[in-house]
Every structure is written in structure tokens, then in C-alpha cells.
JSON list of C-alpha atoms in Angstrom, two decimals:
[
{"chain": "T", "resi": 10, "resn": "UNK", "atom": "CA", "xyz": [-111.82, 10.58, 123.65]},
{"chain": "T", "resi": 11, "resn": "UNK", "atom": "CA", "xyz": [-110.24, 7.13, 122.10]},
{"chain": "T", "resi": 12, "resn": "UNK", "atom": "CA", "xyz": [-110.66, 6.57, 118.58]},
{"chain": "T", "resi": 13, "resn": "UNK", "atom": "CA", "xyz": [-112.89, 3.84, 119.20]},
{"chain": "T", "resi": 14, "resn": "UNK", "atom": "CA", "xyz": [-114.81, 5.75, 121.01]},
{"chain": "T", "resi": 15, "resn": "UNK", "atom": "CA", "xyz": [-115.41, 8.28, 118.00]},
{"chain": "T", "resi": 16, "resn": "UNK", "atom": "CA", "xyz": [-116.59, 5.08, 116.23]},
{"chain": "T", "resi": 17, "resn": "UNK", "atom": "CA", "xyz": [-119.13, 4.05, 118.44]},
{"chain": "T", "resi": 18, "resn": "UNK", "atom": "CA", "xyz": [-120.39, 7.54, 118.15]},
{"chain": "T", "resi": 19, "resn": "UNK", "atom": "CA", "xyz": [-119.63, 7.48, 114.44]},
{"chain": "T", "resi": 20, "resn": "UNK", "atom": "CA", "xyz": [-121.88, 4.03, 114.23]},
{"chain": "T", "resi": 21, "resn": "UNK", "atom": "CA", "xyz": [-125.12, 5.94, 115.91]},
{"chain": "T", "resi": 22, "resn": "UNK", "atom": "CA", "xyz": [-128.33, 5.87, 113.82]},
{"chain": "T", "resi": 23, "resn": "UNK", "atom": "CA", "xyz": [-127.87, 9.78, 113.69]},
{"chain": "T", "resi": 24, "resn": "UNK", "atom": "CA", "xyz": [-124.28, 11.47, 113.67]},
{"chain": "T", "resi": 25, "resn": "UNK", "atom": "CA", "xyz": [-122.33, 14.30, 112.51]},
{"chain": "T", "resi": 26, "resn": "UNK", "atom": "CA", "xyz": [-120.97, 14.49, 108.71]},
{"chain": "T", "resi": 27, "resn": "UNK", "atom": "CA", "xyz": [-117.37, 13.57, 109.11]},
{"chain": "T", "resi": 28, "resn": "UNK", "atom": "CA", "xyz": [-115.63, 16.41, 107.78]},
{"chain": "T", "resi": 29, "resn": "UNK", "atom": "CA", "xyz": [-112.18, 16.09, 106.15]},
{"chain": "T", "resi": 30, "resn": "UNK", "atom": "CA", "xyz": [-109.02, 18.63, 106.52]},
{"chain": "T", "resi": 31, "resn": "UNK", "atom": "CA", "xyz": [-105.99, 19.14, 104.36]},
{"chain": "T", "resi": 32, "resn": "UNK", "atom": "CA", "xyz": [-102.89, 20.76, 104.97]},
{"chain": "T", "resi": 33, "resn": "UNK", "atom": "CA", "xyz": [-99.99, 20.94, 102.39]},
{"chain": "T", "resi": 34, "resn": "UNK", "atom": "CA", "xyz": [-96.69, 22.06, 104.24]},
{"chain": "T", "resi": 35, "resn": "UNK", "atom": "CA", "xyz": [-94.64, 22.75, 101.63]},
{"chain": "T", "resi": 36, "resn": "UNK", "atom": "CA", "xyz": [-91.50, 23.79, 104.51]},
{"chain": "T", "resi": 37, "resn": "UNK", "atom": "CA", "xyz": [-89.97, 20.56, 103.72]},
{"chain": "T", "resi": 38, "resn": "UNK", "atom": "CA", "xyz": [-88.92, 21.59, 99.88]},
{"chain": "T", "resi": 39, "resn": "UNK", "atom": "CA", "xyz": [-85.34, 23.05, 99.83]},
{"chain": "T", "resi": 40, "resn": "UNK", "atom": "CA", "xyz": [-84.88, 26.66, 99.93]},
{"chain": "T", "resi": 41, "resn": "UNK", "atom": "CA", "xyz": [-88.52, 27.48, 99.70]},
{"chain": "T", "resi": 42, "resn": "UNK", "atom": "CA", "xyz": [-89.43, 30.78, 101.25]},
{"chain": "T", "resi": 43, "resn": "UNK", "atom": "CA", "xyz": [-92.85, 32.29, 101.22]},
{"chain": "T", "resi": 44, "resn": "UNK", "atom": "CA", "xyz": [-96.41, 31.06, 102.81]},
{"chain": "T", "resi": 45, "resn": "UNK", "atom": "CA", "xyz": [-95.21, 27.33, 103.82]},
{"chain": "T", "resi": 46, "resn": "UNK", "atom": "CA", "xyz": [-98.69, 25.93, 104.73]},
{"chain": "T", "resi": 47, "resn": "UNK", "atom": "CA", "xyz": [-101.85, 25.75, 102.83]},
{"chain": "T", "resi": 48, "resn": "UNK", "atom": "CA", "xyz": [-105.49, 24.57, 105.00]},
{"chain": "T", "resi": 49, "resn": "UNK", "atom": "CA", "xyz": [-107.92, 24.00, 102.67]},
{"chain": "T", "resi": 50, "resn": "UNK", "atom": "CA", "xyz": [-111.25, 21.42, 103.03]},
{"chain": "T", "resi": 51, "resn": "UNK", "atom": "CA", "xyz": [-114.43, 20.40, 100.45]},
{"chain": "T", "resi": 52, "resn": "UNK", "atom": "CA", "xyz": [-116.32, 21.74, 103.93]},
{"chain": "T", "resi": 53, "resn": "UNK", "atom": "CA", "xyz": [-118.14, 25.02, 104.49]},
{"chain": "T", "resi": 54, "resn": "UNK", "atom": "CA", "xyz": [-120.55, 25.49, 106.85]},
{"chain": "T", "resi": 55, "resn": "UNK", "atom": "CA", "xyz": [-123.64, 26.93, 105.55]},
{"chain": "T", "resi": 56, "resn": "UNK", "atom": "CA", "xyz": [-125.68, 30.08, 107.42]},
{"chain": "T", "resi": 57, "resn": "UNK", "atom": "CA", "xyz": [-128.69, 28.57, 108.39]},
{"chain": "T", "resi": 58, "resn": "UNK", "atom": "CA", "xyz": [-126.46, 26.08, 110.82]},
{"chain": "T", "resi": 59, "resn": "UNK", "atom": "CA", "xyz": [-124.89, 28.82, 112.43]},
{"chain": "T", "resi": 60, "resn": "UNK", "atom": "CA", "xyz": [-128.05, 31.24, 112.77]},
{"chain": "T", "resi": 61, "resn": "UNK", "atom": "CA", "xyz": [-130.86, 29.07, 111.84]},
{"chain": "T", "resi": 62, "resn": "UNK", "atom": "CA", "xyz": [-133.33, 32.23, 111.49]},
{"chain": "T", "resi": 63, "resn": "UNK", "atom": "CA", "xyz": [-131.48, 33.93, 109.74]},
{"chain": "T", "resi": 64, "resn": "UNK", "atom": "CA", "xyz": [-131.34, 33.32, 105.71]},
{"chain": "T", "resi": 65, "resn": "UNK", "atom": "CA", "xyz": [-131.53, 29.96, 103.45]},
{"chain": "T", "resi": 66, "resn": "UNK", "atom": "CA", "xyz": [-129.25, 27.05, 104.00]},
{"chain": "T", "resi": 67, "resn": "UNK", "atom": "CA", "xyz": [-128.07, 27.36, 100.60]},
{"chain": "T", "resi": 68, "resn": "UNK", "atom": "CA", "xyz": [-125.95, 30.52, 100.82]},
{"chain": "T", "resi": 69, "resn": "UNK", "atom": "CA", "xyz": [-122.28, 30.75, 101.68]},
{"chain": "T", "resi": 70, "resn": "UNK", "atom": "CA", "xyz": [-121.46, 30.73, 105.29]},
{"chain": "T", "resi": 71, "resn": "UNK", "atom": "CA", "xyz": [-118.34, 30.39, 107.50]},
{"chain": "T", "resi": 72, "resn": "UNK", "atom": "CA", "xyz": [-114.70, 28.63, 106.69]},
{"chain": "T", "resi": 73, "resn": "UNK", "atom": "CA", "xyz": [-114.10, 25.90, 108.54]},
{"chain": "T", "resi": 74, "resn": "UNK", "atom": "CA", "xyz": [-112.25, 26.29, 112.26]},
{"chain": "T", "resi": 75, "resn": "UNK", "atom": "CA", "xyz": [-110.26, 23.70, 113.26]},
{"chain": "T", "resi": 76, "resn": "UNK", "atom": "CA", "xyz": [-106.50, 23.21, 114.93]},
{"chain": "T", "resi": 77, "resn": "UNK", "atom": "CA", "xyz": [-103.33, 23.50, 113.12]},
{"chain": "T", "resi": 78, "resn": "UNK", "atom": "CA", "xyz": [-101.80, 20.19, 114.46]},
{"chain": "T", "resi": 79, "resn": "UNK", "atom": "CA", "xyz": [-102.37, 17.73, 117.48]},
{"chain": "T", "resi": 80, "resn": "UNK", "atom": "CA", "xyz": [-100.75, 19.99, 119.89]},
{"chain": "T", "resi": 81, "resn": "UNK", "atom": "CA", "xyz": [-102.10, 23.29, 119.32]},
{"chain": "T", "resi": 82, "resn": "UNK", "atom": "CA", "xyz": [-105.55, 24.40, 120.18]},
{"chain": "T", "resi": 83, "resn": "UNK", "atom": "CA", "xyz": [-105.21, 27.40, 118.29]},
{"chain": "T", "resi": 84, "resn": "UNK", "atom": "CA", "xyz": [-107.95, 28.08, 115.42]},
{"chain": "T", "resi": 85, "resn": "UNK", "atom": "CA", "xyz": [-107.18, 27.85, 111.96]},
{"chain": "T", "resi": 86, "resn": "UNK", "atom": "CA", "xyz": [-109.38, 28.62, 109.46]},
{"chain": "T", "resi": 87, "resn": "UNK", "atom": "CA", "xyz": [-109.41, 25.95, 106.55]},
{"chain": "T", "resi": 88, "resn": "UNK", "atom": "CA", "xyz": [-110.15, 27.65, 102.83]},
{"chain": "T", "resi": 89, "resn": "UNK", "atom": "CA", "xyz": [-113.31, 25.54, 101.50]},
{"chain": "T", "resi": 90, "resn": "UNK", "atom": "CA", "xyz": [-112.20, 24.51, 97.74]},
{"chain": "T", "resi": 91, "resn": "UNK", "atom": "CA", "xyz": [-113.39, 21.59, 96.17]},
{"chain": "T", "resi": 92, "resn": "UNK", "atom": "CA", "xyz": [-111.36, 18.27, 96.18]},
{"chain": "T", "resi": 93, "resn": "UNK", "atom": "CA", "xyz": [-112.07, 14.55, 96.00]},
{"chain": "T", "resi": 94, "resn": "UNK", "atom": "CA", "xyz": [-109.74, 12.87, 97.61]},
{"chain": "T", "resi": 95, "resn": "UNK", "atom": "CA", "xyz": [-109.92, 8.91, 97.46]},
{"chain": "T", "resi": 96, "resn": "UNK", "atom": "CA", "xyz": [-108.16, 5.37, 98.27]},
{"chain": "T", "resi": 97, "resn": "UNK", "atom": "CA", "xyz": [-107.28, 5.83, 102.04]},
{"chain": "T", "resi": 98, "resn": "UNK", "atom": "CA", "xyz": [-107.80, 2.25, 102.45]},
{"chain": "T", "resi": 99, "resn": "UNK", "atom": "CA", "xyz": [-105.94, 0.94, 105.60]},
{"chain": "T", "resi": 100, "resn": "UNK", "atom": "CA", "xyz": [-104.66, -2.72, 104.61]},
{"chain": "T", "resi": 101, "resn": "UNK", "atom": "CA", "xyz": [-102.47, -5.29, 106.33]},
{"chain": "T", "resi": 102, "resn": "UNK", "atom": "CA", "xyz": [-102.30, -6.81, 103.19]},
{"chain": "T", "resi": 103, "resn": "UNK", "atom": "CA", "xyz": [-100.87, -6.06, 99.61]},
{"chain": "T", "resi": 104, "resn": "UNK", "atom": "CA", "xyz": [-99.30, -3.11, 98.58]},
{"chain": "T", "resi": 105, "resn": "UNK", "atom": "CA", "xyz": [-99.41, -0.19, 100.22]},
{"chain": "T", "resi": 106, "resn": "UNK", "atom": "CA", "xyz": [-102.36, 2.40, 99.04]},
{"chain": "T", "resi": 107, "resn": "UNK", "atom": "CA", "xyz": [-101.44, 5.05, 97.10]},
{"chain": "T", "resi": 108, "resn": "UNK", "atom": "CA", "xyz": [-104.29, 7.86, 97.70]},
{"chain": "T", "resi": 109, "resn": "UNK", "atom": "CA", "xyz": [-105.30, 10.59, 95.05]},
{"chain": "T", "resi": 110, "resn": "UNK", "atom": "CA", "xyz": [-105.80, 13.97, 95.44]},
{"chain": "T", "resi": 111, "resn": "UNK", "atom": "CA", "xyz": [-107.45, 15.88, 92.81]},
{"chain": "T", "resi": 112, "resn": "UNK", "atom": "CA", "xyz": [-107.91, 20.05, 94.30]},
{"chain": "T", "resi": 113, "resn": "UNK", "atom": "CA", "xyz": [-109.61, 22.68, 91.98]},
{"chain": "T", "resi": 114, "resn": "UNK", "atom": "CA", "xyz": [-107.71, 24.70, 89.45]},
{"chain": "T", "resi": 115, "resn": "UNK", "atom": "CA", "xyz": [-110.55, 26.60, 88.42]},
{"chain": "T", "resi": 116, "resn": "UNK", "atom": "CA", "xyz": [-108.39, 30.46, 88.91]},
{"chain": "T", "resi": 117, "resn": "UNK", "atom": "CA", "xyz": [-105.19, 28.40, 88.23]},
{"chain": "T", "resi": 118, "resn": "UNK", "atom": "CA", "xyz": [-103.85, 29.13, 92.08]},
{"chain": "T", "resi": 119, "resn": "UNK", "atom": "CA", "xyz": [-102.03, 25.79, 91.88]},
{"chain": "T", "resi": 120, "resn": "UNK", "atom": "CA", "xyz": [-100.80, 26.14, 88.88]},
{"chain": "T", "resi": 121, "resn": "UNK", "atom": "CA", "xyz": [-98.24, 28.62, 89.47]},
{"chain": "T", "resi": 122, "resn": "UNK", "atom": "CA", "xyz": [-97.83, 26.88, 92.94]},
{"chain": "T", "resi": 123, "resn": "UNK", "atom": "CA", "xyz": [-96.88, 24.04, 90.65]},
{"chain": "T", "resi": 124, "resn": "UNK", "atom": "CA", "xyz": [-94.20, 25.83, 87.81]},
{"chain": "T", "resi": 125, "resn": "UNK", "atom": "CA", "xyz": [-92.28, 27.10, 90.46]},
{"chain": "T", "resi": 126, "resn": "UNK", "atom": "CA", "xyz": [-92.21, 24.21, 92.41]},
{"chain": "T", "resi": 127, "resn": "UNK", "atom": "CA", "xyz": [-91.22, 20.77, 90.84]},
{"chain": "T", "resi": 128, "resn": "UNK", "atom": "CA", "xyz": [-94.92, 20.12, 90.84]},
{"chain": "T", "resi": 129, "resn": "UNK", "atom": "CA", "xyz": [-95.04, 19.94, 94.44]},
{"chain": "T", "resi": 130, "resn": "UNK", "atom": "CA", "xyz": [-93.24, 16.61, 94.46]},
{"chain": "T", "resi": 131, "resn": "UNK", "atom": "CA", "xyz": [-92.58, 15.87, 98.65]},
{"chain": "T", "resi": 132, "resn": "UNK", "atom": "CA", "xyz": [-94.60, 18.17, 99.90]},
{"chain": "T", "resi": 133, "resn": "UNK", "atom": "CA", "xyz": [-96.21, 16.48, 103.27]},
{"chain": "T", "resi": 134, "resn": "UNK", "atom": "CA", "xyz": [-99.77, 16.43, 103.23]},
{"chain": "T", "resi": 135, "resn": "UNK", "atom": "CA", "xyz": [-102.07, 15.86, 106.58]},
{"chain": "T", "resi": 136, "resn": "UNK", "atom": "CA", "xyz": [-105.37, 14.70, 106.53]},
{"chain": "T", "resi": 137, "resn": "UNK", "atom": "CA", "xyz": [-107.20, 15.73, 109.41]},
{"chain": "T", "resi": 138, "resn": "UNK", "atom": "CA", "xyz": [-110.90, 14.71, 110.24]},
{"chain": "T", "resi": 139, "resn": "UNK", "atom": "CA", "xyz": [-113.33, 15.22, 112.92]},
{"chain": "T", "resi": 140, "resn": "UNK", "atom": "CA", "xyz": [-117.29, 15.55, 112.65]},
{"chain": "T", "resi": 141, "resn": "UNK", "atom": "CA", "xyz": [-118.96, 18.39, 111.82]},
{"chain": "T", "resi": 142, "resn": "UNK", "atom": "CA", "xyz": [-120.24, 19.23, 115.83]},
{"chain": "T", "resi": 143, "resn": "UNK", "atom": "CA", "xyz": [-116.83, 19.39, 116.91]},
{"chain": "T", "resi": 144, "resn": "UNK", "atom": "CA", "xyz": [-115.45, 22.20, 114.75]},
{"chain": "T", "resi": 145, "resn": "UNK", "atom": "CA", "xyz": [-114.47, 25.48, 115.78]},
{"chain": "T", "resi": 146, "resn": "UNK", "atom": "CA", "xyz": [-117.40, 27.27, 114.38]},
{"chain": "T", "resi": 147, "resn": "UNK", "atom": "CA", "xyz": [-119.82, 25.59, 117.39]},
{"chain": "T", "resi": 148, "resn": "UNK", "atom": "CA", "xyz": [-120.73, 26.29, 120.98]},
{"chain": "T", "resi": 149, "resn": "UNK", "atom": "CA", "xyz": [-119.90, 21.79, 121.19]},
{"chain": "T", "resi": 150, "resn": "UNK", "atom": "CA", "xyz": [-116.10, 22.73, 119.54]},
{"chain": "T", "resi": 151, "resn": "UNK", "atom": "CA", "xyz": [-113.76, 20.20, 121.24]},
{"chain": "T", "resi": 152, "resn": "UNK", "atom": "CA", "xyz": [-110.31, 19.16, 119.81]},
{"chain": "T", "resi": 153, "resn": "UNK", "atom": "CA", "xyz": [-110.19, 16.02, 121.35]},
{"chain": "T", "resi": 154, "resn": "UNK", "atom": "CA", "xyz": [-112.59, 14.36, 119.80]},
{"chain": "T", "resi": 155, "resn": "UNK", "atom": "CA", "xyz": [-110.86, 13.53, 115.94]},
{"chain": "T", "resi": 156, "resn": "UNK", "atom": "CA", "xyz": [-110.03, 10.81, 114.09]},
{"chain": "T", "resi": 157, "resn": "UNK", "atom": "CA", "xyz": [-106.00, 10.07, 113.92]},
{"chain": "T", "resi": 158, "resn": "UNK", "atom": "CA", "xyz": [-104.56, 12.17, 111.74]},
{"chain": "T", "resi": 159, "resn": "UNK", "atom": "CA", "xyz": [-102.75, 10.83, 107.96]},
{"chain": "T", "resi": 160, "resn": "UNK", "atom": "CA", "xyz": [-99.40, 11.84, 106.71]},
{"chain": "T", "resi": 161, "resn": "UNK", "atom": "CA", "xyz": [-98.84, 11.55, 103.46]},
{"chain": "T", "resi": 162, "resn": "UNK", "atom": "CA", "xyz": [-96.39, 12.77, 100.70]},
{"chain": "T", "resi": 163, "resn": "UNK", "atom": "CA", "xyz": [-97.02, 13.90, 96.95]},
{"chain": "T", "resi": 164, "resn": "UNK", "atom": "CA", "xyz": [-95.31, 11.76, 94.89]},
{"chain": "T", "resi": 165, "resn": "UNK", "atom": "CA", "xyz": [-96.19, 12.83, 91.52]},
{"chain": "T", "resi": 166, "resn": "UNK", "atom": "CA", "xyz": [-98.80, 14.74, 89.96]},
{"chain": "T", "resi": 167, "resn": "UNK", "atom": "CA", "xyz": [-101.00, 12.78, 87.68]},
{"chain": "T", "resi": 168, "resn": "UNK", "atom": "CA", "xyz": [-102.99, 15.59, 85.81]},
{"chain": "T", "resi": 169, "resn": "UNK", "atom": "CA", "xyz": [-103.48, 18.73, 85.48]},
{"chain": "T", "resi": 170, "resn": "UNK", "atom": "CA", "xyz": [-106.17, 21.17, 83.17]},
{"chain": "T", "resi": 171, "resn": "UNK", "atom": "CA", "xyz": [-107.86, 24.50, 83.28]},
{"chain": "T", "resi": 172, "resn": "UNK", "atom": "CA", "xyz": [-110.23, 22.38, 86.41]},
{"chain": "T", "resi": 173, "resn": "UNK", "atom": "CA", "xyz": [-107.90, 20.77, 88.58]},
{"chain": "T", "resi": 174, "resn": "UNK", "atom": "CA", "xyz": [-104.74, 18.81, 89.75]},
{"chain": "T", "resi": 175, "resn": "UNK", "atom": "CA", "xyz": [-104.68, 15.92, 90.90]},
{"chain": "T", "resi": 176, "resn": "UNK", "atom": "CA", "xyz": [-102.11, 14.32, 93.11]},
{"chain": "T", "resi": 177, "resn": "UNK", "atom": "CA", "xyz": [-100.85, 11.02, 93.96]},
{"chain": "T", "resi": 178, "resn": "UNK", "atom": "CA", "xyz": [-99.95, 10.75, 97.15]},
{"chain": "T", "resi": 179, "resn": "UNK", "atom": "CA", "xyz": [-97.14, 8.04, 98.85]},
{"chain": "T", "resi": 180, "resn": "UNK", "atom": "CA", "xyz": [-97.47, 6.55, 102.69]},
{"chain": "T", "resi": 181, "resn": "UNK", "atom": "CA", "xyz": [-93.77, 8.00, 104.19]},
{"chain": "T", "resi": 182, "resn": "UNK", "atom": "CA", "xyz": [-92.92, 3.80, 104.22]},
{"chain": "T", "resi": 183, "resn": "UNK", "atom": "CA", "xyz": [-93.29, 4.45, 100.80]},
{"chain": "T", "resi": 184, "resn": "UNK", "atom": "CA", "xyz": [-90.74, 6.57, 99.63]},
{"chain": "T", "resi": 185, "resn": "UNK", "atom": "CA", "xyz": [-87.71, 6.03, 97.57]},
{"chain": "T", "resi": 186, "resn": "UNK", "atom": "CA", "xyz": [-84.63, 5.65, 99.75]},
{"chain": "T", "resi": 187, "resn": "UNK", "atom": "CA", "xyz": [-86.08, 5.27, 102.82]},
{"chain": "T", "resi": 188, "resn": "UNK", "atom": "CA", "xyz": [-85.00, 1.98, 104.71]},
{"chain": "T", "resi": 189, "resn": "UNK", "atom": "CA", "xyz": [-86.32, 0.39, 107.79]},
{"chain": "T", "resi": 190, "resn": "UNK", "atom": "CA", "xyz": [-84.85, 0.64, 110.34]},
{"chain": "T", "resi": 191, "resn": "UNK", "atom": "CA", "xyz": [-83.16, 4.06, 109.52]},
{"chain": "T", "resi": 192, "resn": "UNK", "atom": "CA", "xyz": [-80.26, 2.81, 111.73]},
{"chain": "T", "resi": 193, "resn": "UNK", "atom": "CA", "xyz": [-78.15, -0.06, 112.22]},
{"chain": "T", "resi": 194, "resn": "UNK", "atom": "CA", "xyz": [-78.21, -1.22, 116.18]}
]
């Protein structure tokens, strides 16, 4: 399915919640060894969708399923924390937008994440999202129905307390030291 076909679907007078995805692959930072990919969401599916007799909507229920990447159809489970991300604007115009990130601290996971690593500065972050009917958790699960998927890199961290982190995050046109085109012809 196109992407514009997604938003015609997306534009119905009853859809899906579009749920969003994150992925920090933190394989790109020099000499890092150790778990190189985090999948986390602000999703969780509660019971009562899953086995609607069974229970009130309000208790926990199942992590999200979803694919690691475009070309695998192989189900990752996606740790349900909660983050507000904000200012994926697409523009033509202007500058280029600078997203934010902000992830719960609340057990201070990050945190040492963040000592050890240079606060996580070029780590690549993906942004997946599909609606909620397509996940890997339903009898409808498809993969090809998803919005394209965002790539972007931290660039610095803004804040962090005892709550959360948050993140500013750089389109890779953004970068220091990257030049267009990367060769000369």
C-alpha cells in the first residue's frame, strides 16, 4: 500500500490510532559493545482489545509487535515507556526542524545509558509509525501498510532530571561536516 493510500484511509471518519515507534541504534558510536538497539513506544495495547471478555480496558496488556526495519518481517517487541516526542514538521521552507525527544527517566535506565556514553550524542534514531490494526498483536497485522519511516540523529541532550531526558534530534542534512554532494563528479 502507497503512502497516499494510508492517508486516504488515515482521512476516514473512523480510523485506527496512529501509533508511533522508536528505535535508538546506538551501533554507530565508536567502540561500543553491548545491546546496540533499543525499541521502545508511548503504545501498549490494553487487554480488553485483545480478549474483549476478558478483564477491564484499563489494565496492562501486551508490548507492542511490530518489524525491526523495512526489510524484515520479523516481530519485535517495542518496550511501552512514556515519551513525547514533537516538531516533525516536514517543510520546504526555512530551516530545517529540529524534533525533541523527551523519554522517561523515572528508574534512571537512561541515565547510566547516558554517563557512559557522551550523552548519546549520534546515536540514529528511527521513527516508525503505522496504525494501531496493523500491528503484530492482531489477526489484520500487515507490514505493508506504514507510514515512511524518519531517520534522525541526537544531537544534544537538552535536559535531564530524576523524570526524564529529553533529546534534540538533527535531520542527517543536518549534521556538522556533512557536505552535499559527498563527492566531487
Amino acid at each position: 500500500m502507497s503512502a497516499e493510500d494510508l492517508e486516504l484511509e488515515v482521512r476516514e471518519t473512523f480510523y485506527d490510532s496512529v501509533v508511533e515507534m522508536f528505535e535508538l541504534d546506538l551501533s554507530v558510536l565508536p567502540g561500543f559493545s553491548g545491546t546496540d538497539h533499543y525499541y521502545f513506544t508511548n503504545f501498549i495495547i490494553p487487554k480488553a482489545a485483545i480478549f474483549p471478555n476478558v478483564g477491564d480496558a484499563f489494565e496492562s496488556g501486551e508490548k507492542v509487535k511490530w518489524r525491526r526495519s523495512e526489510t524484515s518481517s520479523v516481530d519485535q517487541e517495542y518496550e511501552p515507556i512514556p515519551i513525547i516526542a514533537t516538531g516533525f514538521d516536514r517543510t520546504t521552507k526555512g530551516q530545517i526542524p529540529q524534533p525533541e525527544l523527551q523519554v522517561s527517566n523515572i528508574f534512571g535506565t537512561l541515565s547510566g545509558l547516558i554517563a557512559s556514553l557522551d550523552d548519546l550524542i549520534g546515536v540514529k534514531v528511527y521513527r516508525r509509525r503505522t496504525l494501531a490494526k496493523y500491528l503484530g498483536n492482531f489477526e489484520t497485522k500487515d507490514y505493508d501498510y506504514y507510514f515512511p519511516t524518519d531517520i534522525y540523529y541526537i544531537e544534544r541532550k537538552v535536559a535531564e532530571t530524576e523524570m526524564s531526558v529529553t533529546f534534540q534530534l538533527a535531520s542527517p542534512l543536518d549534521l556538522e561536516g556533512i557536505q552535499l554532494p559527498r563527492r566531487v563528479i
